[in-house]
Amino acid sequence: MPRHDLQSSDITPESVYVDRRRFLAAAGLAGAGVLAAGTLARAAFAAGRPGQQKSLGTPYGLQPNDTPTPEEDVTSYNNFYEFGTGKDDPAANAQDFKTRPWTVKVEGMVAKPGDYQLEDFLKPSRMEDRIYRMRCVEAWSMVIPWRGIPLADVIKRAQPTSQAKFVEFTTLLDPKRMPGQRYPVLDWPYNEGLRLDEALHPLTLLATGVYGKDLPPQNGAPLRLVVPWKYGFKGIKSIVRIRLTDRMPRTSWALANPGEYGFYANVNPAVDHPRWSQATERRIGSFRRLQTLPFNGYADQVASLYSGMDLVRNY
Ligand code: MTE
């Protein structure tokens, strides 16, 4: 389906549409490299009907026609194999998952390793609400209002040594509490990684909330990674360890199927998955099919991280 066959003015009340134009201009500012939420004066993104508008946060990199995916879809259509492999399994099976108390180890090549209590991450003064486009490797996408802190804050506090080149993330391993880990679907615990410069990029978030509330378990409570220019599987959930290292971390999906899932996993419509096209995506909660954008629409901010790299080989 061509992307521009339906204008957002066709489906959105006009006052909301006009508001959106204003807020999308703020998103354009972000595109020019002004990434701090403060400088955008916390421009609110209005959703819903006039008179019922809610502030969901600052829009980052949104495109015309991008509206936040309904909360019911964000919290009921999930991938979280620790709670089952079906899209509706996590919401059903993770309901009673206890996320307090929660300790995150920050370790490896850092001057200040430590065990952090979740409350260290949850300081309201450090939280930002940001609306990001999200693209799953399975060719569906959402627009999600996250709440979190820049991962760079946490990493800088630990003071990486000059040898540190990568960051490895690990999910809780506890088959009693995460019943999916009783089955050998993946090599548990779920593991992910970023290059240090990717981890320090101001768009990279450690999310603790969604839609202005604490994360529900199915979305990765109490703490998960959000990297909006990469496929969703990089967004590891329920993190208990962050380790700085000089070696490229082994990641769960690359271990499971190296020909299909690479370390970089940058959204790239020009490089198909071996079993399906990555050129378009289905936007959850709407009937639209969209063209997928390089780096999921964040090329202005992140393409320079990869200058000189062969992104077909480094998929
Ligand atoms: N993290 C863990 N620990 N286990 C998982 O199965 N699935 C990944 C990622 N993080 C996954 C995970 C995949 S494939 C996607 S698309 C996103 O989580 C989905 O995040 P969402 O459910 O909040 O949309």
Coordinates of C-alpha atoms and ligand atoms in Angstrom, one line a residue:
M1 CA 0.0 0.0 0.0
P2 CA 1.5 3.4 -0.9
R3 CA 2.3 5.4 2.2
H4 CA 0.6 8.7 1.4
D5 CA -2.7 7.5 0.1
L6 CA -4.4 8.6 3.4
Q7 CA -3.7 11.9 5.0
S8 CA -3.8 12.1 8.8
S9 CA -6.3 14.9 8.4
D10 CA -8.7 12.2 7.0
I11 CA -8.7 10.3 10.3
T12 CA -7.9 12.8 13.0
P13 CA -10.1 15.7 14.3
E14 CA -8.7 18.9 12.8
S15 CA -7.8 20.6 16.1
V16 CA -5.7 17.6 17.1
Y17 CA -4.1 17.5 13.6
V18 CA -3.2 21.2 13.8
D19 CA -1.7 20.6 17.3
R20 CA 0.3 17.7 15.9
R21 CA 1.8 19.9 13.3
R22 CA 3.2 22.1 16.0
F23 CA 4.6 19.3 18.0
L24 CA 6.1 17.7 14.9
A25 CA 8.0 20.9 14.4
A26 CA 9.5 20.2 17.8
A27 CA 10.4 16.7 16.6
G28 CA 12.2 18.4 13.7
L29 CA 14.3 20.3 16.2
A30 CA 15.3 17.0 17.7
G31 CA 16.3 15.9 14.2
A32 CA 18.6 18.8 14.0
G33 CA 20.6 17.3 16.9
V34 CA 19.0 19.1 19.8
L35 CA 18.4 16.1 21.9
A36 CA 18.0 17.3 25.5
A37 CA 14.4 17.2 26.5
G38 CA 14.9 20.4 28.5
T39 CA 15.8 22.4 25.4
L40 CA 12.6 21.2 23.7
A41 CA 10.8 22.6 26.7
R42 CA 9.1 19.3 27.1
A43 CA 6.8 19.8 24.1
A44 CA 3.8 17.7 24.8
F45 CA 2.5 15.3 22.2
A46 CA -1.3 15.5 22.1
A47 CA -3.2 12.3 21.6
G48 CA -6.9 11.6 21.8
R49 CA -9.9 14.0 21.3
P50 CA -9.9 17.7 21.8
G51 CA -10.6 18.3 25.5
Q52 CA -9.2 14.9 26.5
Q53 CA -5.6 15.5 25.4
K54 CA -2.9 13.9 27.4
S55 CA 0.8 14.9 27.5
L56 CA 2.7 11.8 26.7
G57 CA 6.2 13.3 26.3
T58 CA 8.6 14.8 23.8
P59 CA 8.4 13.4 20.3
Y60 CA 11.7 12.2 18.8
G61 CA 12.1 11.5 15.1
L62 CA 8.3 11.1 14.5
Q63 CA 7.2 11.2 10.9
P64 CA 3.9 12.8 9.6
N65 CA 1.1 10.4 10.5
D66 CA 3.0 8.8 13.4
T67 CA 0.6 8.7 16.4
P68 CA 1.2 6.8 19.6
T69 CA 0.1 3.2 19.4
P70 CA -2.8 2.6 21.7
E71 CA -1.7 1.7 25.2
E72 CA -3.7 -1.6 25.1
D73 CA -1.7 -2.7 22.1
V74 CA 1.7 -1.6 23.6
T75 CA 1.0 -3.7 26.7
S76 CA -0.7 -6.7 25.2
Y77 CA 1.2 -7.5 22.0
N78 CA 4.7 -8.4 23.2
N79 CA 7.8 -10.4 22.7
F80 CA 9.2 -11.7 26.0
Y81 CA 10.1 -15.3 25.5
E82 CA 10.8 -15.8 29.3
F83 CA 7.0 -15.7 29.5
G84 CA 6.1 -17.6 26.4
T85 CA 6.6 -17.3 22.6
G86 CA 3.1 -16.1 21.7
K87 CA 2.4 -12.4 21.4
D88 CA -0.2 -12.5 24.1
D89 CA 1.6 -14.9 26.4
P90 CA 3.7 -12.2 28.2
A91 CA 0.7 -10.1 29.3
A92 CA -1.1 -13.3 30.6
N93 CA 1.9 -15.1 32.2
A94 CA 4.0 -12.2 33.6
Q95 CA 1.2 -10.6 35.6
D96 CA 2.6 -11.8 39.0
F97 CA 6.2 -11.2 38.2
K98 CA 7.7 -9.4 41.2
T99 CA 10.2 -6.6 40.4
R100 CA 10.9 -5.2 43.9
P101 CA 13.5 -5.4 45.3
W102 CA 15.7 -5.3 42.1
T103 CA 19.4 -5.0 41.9
V104 CA 21.4 -4.1 38.8
K105 CA 25.1 -4.9 38.7
V106 CA 27.3 -2.5 36.8
E107 CA 30.6 -4.2 36.3
G108 CA 33.6 -5.0 34.1
M109 CA 35.9 -2.4 32.7
V110 CA 34.8 0.5 35.0
A111 CA 36.5 2.4 37.7
K112 CA 33.4 2.3 39.9
P113 CA 31.6 -1.0 39.7
G114 CA 28.6 -1.4 41.9
D115 CA 25.3 -2.9 42.8
Y116 CA 22.5 -0.4 42.1
Q117 CA 19.1 -0.6 43.6
L118 CA 16.3 0.2 41.2
E119 CA 15.5 3.3 43.2
D120 CA 18.8 4.7 42.0
F121 CA 17.5 4.6 38.5
L122 CA 14.0 5.8 39.4
K123 CA 14.9 9.3 40.7
P124 CA 12.1 11.4 39.3
S125 CA 14.5 14.3 38.6
R126 CA 16.4 12.1 36.0
M127 CA 13.4 10.7 34.2
E128 CA 12.3 11.9 30.8
D129 CA 9.2 11.0 28.8
R130 CA 10.0 10.5 25.1
I131 CA 8.0 9.2 22.3
Y132 CA 9.9 6.9 19.9
R133 CA 9.2 5.0 16.8
M134 CA 9.9 1.3 17.4
R135 CA 10.5 -1.3 14.7
C136 CA 10.5 -5.1 15.4
V137 CA 12.6 -7.4 13.2
E138 CA 9.3 -9.3 12.4
A139 CA 8.2 -6.2 10.3
W140 CA 5.7 -4.7 12.7
S141 CA 6.1 -1.4 14.4
M142 CA 4.7 0.9 17.1
V143 CA 5.0 4.5 18.3
I144 CA 5.7 4.2 22.1
P145 CA 5.8 6.9 24.8
W146 CA 8.6 5.6 27.0
R147 CA 9.8 6.9 30.4
G148 CA 13.4 6.5 31.3
I149 CA 16.9 7.9 31.7
P150 CA 19.7 8.1 29.1
L151 CA 21.8 5.0 29.5
A152 CA 24.8 7.3 29.2
D153 CA 24.0 8.7 32.7
V154 CA 24.4 5.2 34.2
I155 CA 27.5 4.3 32.2
K156 CA 29.3 7.6 32.9
R157 CA 28.7 7.3 36.6
A158 CA 30.5 3.9 36.6
Q159 CA 33.5 5.5 34.8
P160 CA 34.4 3.2 31.9
T161 CA 38.2 2.5 31.6
S162 CA 39.9 3.3 28.3
Q163 CA 39.8 -0.4 27.3
A164 CA 36.0 -0.6 27.4
K165 CA 34.6 -0.8 23.9
F166 CA 31.3 -2.6 24.3
V167 CA 28.4 -2.9 26.8
E168 CA 26.8 -6.2 27.5
F169 CA 23.3 -6.5 29.1
T170 CA 21.8 -9.6 30.8
T171 CA 18.2 -10.4 31.8
L172 CA 17.4 -12.1 35.1
L173 CA 17.9 -15.9 35.1
D174 CA 15.2 -17.5 37.3
P175 CA 13.1 -20.3 35.7
K176 CA 10.9 -20.3 38.8
R177 CA 9.8 -16.8 38.1
M178 CA 10.2 -16.9 34.4
P179 CA 8.6 -20.1 33.2
G180 CA 9.7 -19.7 29.6
Q181 CA 13.2 -20.3 30.8
R182 CA 12.3 -24.0 31.5
Y183 CA 12.3 -24.5 27.7
P184 CA 15.4 -24.4 25.5
V185 CA 13.9 -21.8 23.1
L186 CA 17.0 -19.5 23.6
D187 CA 20.3 -20.0 25.4
W188 CA 19.2 -18.3 28.7
P189 CA 19.7 -15.8 30.1
Y190 CA 18.8 -13.4 27.3
N191 CA 21.9 -11.4 26.5
E192 CA 22.4 -8.3 24.4
G193 CA 25.1 -5.8 23.6
L194 CA 25.9 -2.4 22.1
R195 CA 29.1 -0.8 21.0
L196 CA 30.1 1.8 23.7
D197 CA 29.4 4.8 21.4
E198 CA 26.0 3.4 20.6
A199 CA 25.3 2.9 24.4
L200 CA 26.4 6.5 25.1
H201 CA 24.3 8.0 22.3
P202 CA 21.7 10.4 23.8
L203 CA 18.8 8.6 22.1
T204 CA 19.6 5.3 24.0
L205 CA 17.3 4.9 27.0
L206 CA 17.1 2.7 30.0
A207 CA 13.3 2.6 30.3
T208 CA 11.4 2.2 33.5
G209 CA 8.0 3.3 32.3
V210 CA 5.6 3.5 29.4
Y211 CA 2.6 5.7 28.9
G212 CA 3.6 7.7 32.0
K213 CA 3.4 4.7 34.4
D214 CA 5.9 2.1 35.6
L215 CA 6.6 -0.6 33.0
P216 CA 4.2 -3.5 33.3
P217 CA 6.0 -6.9 33.5
Q218 CA 5.3 -7.8 29.9
N219 CA 7.1 -4.7 28.7
G220 CA 10.3 -5.5 30.6
A221 CA 9.8 -4.3 34.1
P222 CA 11.5 -3.0 36.0
L223 CA 14.2 -1.8 33.6
R224 CA 14.8 -2.4 29.9
L225 CA 16.8 -1.1 27.1
V226 CA 15.3 1.1 24.3
V227 CA 17.4 1.8 21.1
P228 CA 15.0 3.3 18.6
W229 CA 17.1 3.0 15.5
K230 CA 17.6 -0.8 16.0
Y231 CA 15.3 -3.8 15.6
G232 CA 13.3 -4.4 18.8
F233 CA 15.2 -7.5 19.9
K234 CA 18.1 -5.3 21.0
G235 CA 15.7 -3.9 23.6
I236 CA 16.5 -6.4 26.3
K237 CA 14.0 -6.6 29.2
S238 CA 14.3 -7.0 33.0
I239 CA 18.0 -6.2 33.1
V240 CA 20.1 -7.4 36.1
R241 CA 23.6 -6.8 34.7
I242 CA 25.4 -4.2 32.7
R243 CA 29.0 -5.1 31.9
L244 CA 31.6 -3.0 30.1
T245 CA 34.0 -5.1 28.0
D246 CA 36.6 -4.9 25.3
R247 CA 35.0 -7.8 23.3
M248 CA 31.9 -7.8 21.2
P249 CA 29.3 -9.5 23.4
R250 CA 27.6 -12.7 22.3
T251 CA 23.9 -11.9 21.9
S252 CA 21.1 -14.4 22.3
W253 CA 19.6 -14.0 18.9
A254 CA 22.9 -14.0 17.0
L255 CA 23.8 -17.2 19.0
A256 CA 20.5 -18.8 18.1
N257 CA 20.6 -18.0 14.4
P258 CA 23.7 -16.0 13.3
G259 CA 22.6 -15.9 9.6
E260 CA 19.4 -14.1 10.5
Y261 CA 20.2 -11.8 13.4
G262 CA 23.4 -9.8 13.6
F263 CA 25.0 -7.8 16.4
Y264 CA 24.3 -4.4 14.9
A265 CA 20.6 -5.0 14.0
N266 CA 20.2 -1.4 12.6
V267 CA 16.8 -1.0 11.0
N268 CA 17.7 -1.2 7.3
P269 CA 14.9 -1.5 4.6
A270 CA 17.6 -2.3 2.0
V271 CA 18.8 -5.5 3.8
D272 CA 16.1 -8.1 3.9
H273 CA 15.8 -10.8 6.6
P274 CA 16.6 -14.1 4.9
R275 CA 13.0 -15.1 5.2
W276 CA 11.1 -11.8 4.6
S277 CA 11.4 -8.3 3.3
Q278 CA 12.4 -5.5 5.6
A279 CA 11.2 -2.8 3.2
T280 CA 7.8 -2.2 4.8
E281 CA 6.2 -2.6 8.2
R282 CA 2.7 -3.2 9.7
R283 CA 1.9 -0.5 12.2
I284 CA 0.2 -2.2 15.1
G285 CA -3.2 -0.7 16.0
S286 CA -3.8 0.8 12.6
F287 CA -4.6 -0.6 9.2
R288 CA -1.6 1.1 7.6
R289 CA 1.4 -0.5 6.0
L290 CA 4.4 1.9 6.0
Q291 CA 7.7 2.1 4.1
T292 CA 10.5 1.3 6.6
L293 CA 13.0 4.1 6.9
P294 CA 16.8 3.7 7.3
F295 CA 17.7 3.6 10.9
N296 CA 14.0 3.7 11.6
G297 CA 13.8 7.4 10.9
Y298 CA 16.8 8.4 13.1
A299 CA 19.4 8.5 10.4
D300 CA 20.2 12.2 11.0
Q301 CA 21.1 11.5 14.5
V302 CA 22.9 8.1 14.2
A303 CA 24.1 7.4 10.7
S304 CA 27.5 9.0 11.5
L305 CA 28.2 6.2 14.1
Y306 CA 28.5 3.8 11.1
S307 CA 30.4 5.9 8.6
G308 CA 32.7 3.7 6.5
M309 CA 31.0 0.5 7.7
D310 CA 29.5 -2.0 5.3
L311 CA 25.9 -2.2 6.7
V312 CA 25.0 -5.2 4.5
R313 CA 27.8 -7.3 6.0
N314 CA 27.3 -5.8 9.5
Y315 CA 23.6 -6.4 9.7
Ligands
MTE1 N1 14.1 -9.2 26.2 C1 14.0 -10.4 26.8 N2 14.7 -10.6 28.0 N3 13.4 -11.5 26.3 C2 12.8 -11.4 25.0 O1 12.2 -12.4 24.5 N4 12.2 -9.9 23.2 C3 12.7 -8.8 22.3 C4 12.9 -7.5 23.2 N5 13.5 -7.8 24.5 C5 12.8 -10.1 24.4 C6 13.5 -9.0 25.0 C7 12.0 -8.5 21.2 S1 12.1 -9.6 19.9 C8 11.2 -7.3 21.0 S2 10.5 -7.0 19.5 C9 11.0 -6.4 22.1 O2 11.6 -6.9 23.3 C10 9.5 -6.2 22.4 O3 9.3 -5.2 23.3 P1 7.8 -4.8 23.7 O4 7.1 -6.1 24.1 O5 7.9 -3.9 24.9 O6 7.2 -4.3 22.5

